[in-house]
Tab-separated table of C-alpha atoms and ligand atoms in Angstrom:
chain	number	residue	atom	x	y	z
A	1	MET	CA	-89.709	-86.675	21.335
A	2	ALA	CA	-88.200	-88.764	18.481
A	3	TYR	CA	-89.736	-92.029	17.581
A	4	ASP	CA	-87.824	-94.931	19.358
A	5	THR	CA	-86.685	-97.185	16.793
A	6	GLU	CA	-86.051	-100.067	19.360
A	7	ASN	CA	-89.776	-100.151	20.525
A	8	VAL	CA	-91.221	-103.614	20.373
A	9	PHE	CA	-93.598	-103.169	17.580
A	10	ALA	CA	-90.753	-101.710	15.523
A	11	LYS	CA	-88.840	-104.978	16.175
A	12	VAL	CA	-92.043	-106.872	15.379
A	13	LEU	CA	-92.089	-105.120	11.999
A	14	ARG	CA	-88.466	-105.656	11.261
A	15	GLY	CA	-89.020	-109.471	11.967
A	16	GLU	CA	-86.693	-109.320	15.099
A	17	ILE	CA	-89.391	-110.531	17.486
A	18	PRO	CA	-91.844	-113.390	16.542
A	19	CYS	CA	-95.599	-112.558	16.265
A	20	ALA	CA	-98.777	-114.445	15.273
A	21	LYS	CA	-99.352	-112.378	11.950
A	22	VAL	CA	-102.941	-111.843	10.827
A	23	TYR	CA	-102.522	-109.387	7.896
A	24	GLU	CA	-100.216	-107.418	5.936
A	25	ASP	CA	-100.260	-104.960	3.030
A	26	ASP	CA	-98.238	-101.767	2.004
A	27	TYR	CA	-99.453	-99.648	4.818
A	28	ALA	CA	-100.251	-101.907	7.781
A	29	PHE	CA	-99.388	-104.893	9.659
A	30	ALA	CA	-101.610	-106.831	12.039
A	31	PHE	CA	-100.856	-109.578	14.911
A	32	ASP	CA	-102.291	-111.090	17.818
A	33	ASP	CA	-101.978	-109.219	21.192
A	34	ILE	CA	-99.614	-111.134	23.286
A	35	ASN	CA	-101.740	-110.571	26.227
A	36	PRO	CA	-105.472	-110.843	24.783
A	37	GLN	CA	-108.227	-109.080	26.675
A	38	ALA	CA	-110.932	-110.653	24.595
A	39	PRO	CA	-111.391	-113.852	22.659
A	40	ILE	CA	-110.191	-112.088	19.603
A	41	HIS	CA	-107.654	-109.238	20.368
A	42	VAL	CA	-105.486	-108.133	17.234
A	43	LEU	CA	-103.320	-105.158	17.074
A	44	VAL	CA	-102.886	-102.974	13.732
A	45	ILE	CA	-100.009	-100.968	13.305
A	46	PRO	CA	-98.786	-98.528	10.470
A	47	LYS	CA	-95.503	-99.537	8.690
A	48	GLY	CA	-94.264	-96.040	9.076
A	49	PRO	CA	-92.595	-94.804	12.148
A	50	TYR	CA	-95.395	-93.001	14.064
A	51	GLN	CA	-95.617	-92.864	17.878
A	52	SER	CA	-99.298	-92.542	18.447
A	53	ILE	CA	-102.584	-91.424	16.990
A	54	ASP	CA	-101.603	-87.945	17.681
A	55	ASP	CA	-98.388	-88.144	15.641
A	56	PHE	CA	-100.100	-90.150	12.892
A	57	SER	CA	-103.039	-87.959	12.388
A	58	ALA	CA	-100.741	-84.864	12.288
A	59	ASN	CA	-97.909	-86.259	10.270
A	60	GLY	CA	-99.040	-89.280	8.347
A	61	SER	CA	-99.703	-88.822	4.443
A	62	ASP	CA	-103.249	-89.054	3.098
A	63	ALA	CA	-102.110	-92.289	1.459
A	64	GLU	CA	-100.760	-93.758	4.796
A	65	ILE	CA	-103.888	-92.564	6.875
A	66	SER	CA	-106.333	-94.001	4.220
A	67	GLY	CA	-104.450	-97.185	3.575
A	68	PHE	CA	-104.014	-97.729	7.364
A	69	PHE	CA	-107.604	-97.293	8.234
A	70	ARG	CA	-108.816	-99.346	5.199
A	71	ALA	CA	-106.602	-102.147	6.579
A	72	VAL	CA	-108.113	-101.858	10.009
A	73	GLY	CA	-111.586	-102.541	8.453
A	74	ALA	CA	-110.114	-105.265	6.119
A	75	VAL	CA	-108.419	-107.115	9.166
A	76	ALA	CA	-111.881	-107.050	11.014
A	77	ARG	CA	-113.756	-108.503	8.055
A	78	LYS	CA	-110.709	-111.019	7.757
A	79	LEU	CA	-111.562	-112.002	11.344
A	80	LYS	CA	-115.274	-112.375	10.443
A	81	LEU	CA	-116.084	-109.823	12.931
A	82	ALA	CA	-118.072	-107.148	10.859
A	83	LYS	CA	-121.350	-108.963	11.393
A	84	PRO	CA	-121.195	-109.901	15.020
A	85	GLY	CA	-119.435	-106.576	15.843
A	86	TYR	CA	-116.243	-105.467	17.354
A	87	ARG	CA	-114.484	-102.723	19.081
A	88	ILE	CA	-111.420	-100.671	18.320
A	89	LEU	CA	-109.282	-98.568	20.752
A	90	ALA	CA	-106.162	-96.433	20.576
A	91	ASN	CA	-104.299	-95.291	23.589
A	92	HIS	CA	-102.155	-92.078	23.382
A	93	GLY	CA	-100.060	-90.562	26.056
A	94	ALA	CA	-100.026	-90.637	29.861
A	95	ASP	CA	-103.805	-90.484	30.636
A	96	GLY	CA	-104.508	-92.947	27.600
A	97	MET	CA	-101.903	-95.240	29.280
A	98	GLN	CA	-100.126	-96.013	26.001
A	99	GLU	CA	-97.317	-98.506	26.672
A	100	VAL	CA	-95.831	-99.174	23.431
A	101	PRO	CA	-94.576	-95.939	21.465
A	102	HIS	CA	-95.661	-97.056	17.911
A	103	PHE	CA	-99.195	-96.263	16.864
A	104	HIS	CA	-101.470	-99.144	17.126
A	105	ILE	CA	-105.304	-100.037	17.151
A	106	HIS	CA	-106.552	-102.558	19.131
A	107	ILE	CA	-109.311	-104.738	17.691
A	108	PHE	CA	-111.423	-106.614	20.301
A	109	GLY	CA	-114.201	-109.164	19.389
A	110	GLY	CA	-115.437	-112.605	19.790
A	111	LYS	CA	-117.857	-111.833	22.576
A	112	LYS	CA	-120.337	-109.197	23.839
A	113	LEU	CA	-117.646	-106.660	25.190
A	114	GLY	CA	-119.768	-104.875	27.992
A	115	ALA	CA	-119.042	-101.345	29.147
A	116	MET	CA	-116.532	-99.293	27.042
A	117	LEU	CA	-114.482	-98.265	30.216
A	118	ARG	CA	-114.192	-100.045	33.493
A	119	ARG	CA	-115.804	-97.820	36.090
A	120	ASN	CA	-113.169	-98.178	38.709
A	121	GLY	CA	-110.195	-98.191	36.351
B	201	AMP	P1	-101.121	-99.896	24.698
B	201	AMP	O1	-101.271	-99.954	26.102
B	201	AMP	O2	-102.254	-99.486	23.963
B	201	AMP	O3	-99.671	-99.334	24.298
B	201	AMP	O4	-100.953	-101.522	24.312
B	201	AMP	C1	-99.878	-102.295	24.239
B	201	AMP	C2	-100.339	-103.697	23.817
B	201	AMP	O5	-99.312	-104.353	23.208
B	201	AMP	C3	-100.718	-104.332	25.011
B	201	AMP	O6	-102.131	-104.879	24.756
B	201	AMP	C4	-99.717	-105.689	25.129
B	201	AMP	O7	-100.395	-106.786	25.425
B	201	AMP	C5	-99.213	-105.741	23.615
B	201	AMP	N1	-97.937	-106.237	23.454
B	201	AMP	C6	-96.857	-105.886	24.052
B	201	AMP	N2	-95.925	-106.700	23.560
B	201	AMP	C7	-96.325	-107.350	22.492
B	201	AMP	C8	-95.607	-108.215	21.625
B	201	AMP	N3	-94.340	-108.568	21.603
B	201	AMP	N4	-96.541	-108.956	20.774
B	201	AMP	C9	-97.803	-108.755	20.750
B	201	AMP	N5	-98.433	-107.795	21.541
B	201	AMP	C10	-97.664	-107.082	22.417
């Protein structure tokens, strides 16, 4: 399946949809999740057109992958989460229940986050 250039995060990257921007560099863009699941809930997305972690890990260049993951750490440090701690998460595909088909990592923080998965989810 081809990358959907009209997905919501592609529109955020092009500036067609507003967002609360947290961070940007050559490889990554980060912004607040519109429906936060924790006191801090930020999404980090690569600038390239990758559908999910599966696509990005298979087809991203070494520079894109290292640049992106360095950005994830930089965002967490910018949010002052390195010391208290945080959680990152990426959904892929149907079982992962990914909603937006542009690869993104969620960063959650700002409280003790509890169990990793809801037991009845
Ligand atoms: P996922 O289920 O991993 O694909 O997560 C998609 C996330 O994108 C959800 O947490 C949504 O709340 C979030 N989201 C959807 N649209 C927007 C938007 N326009 N700005 C910020 N976050 C969004």
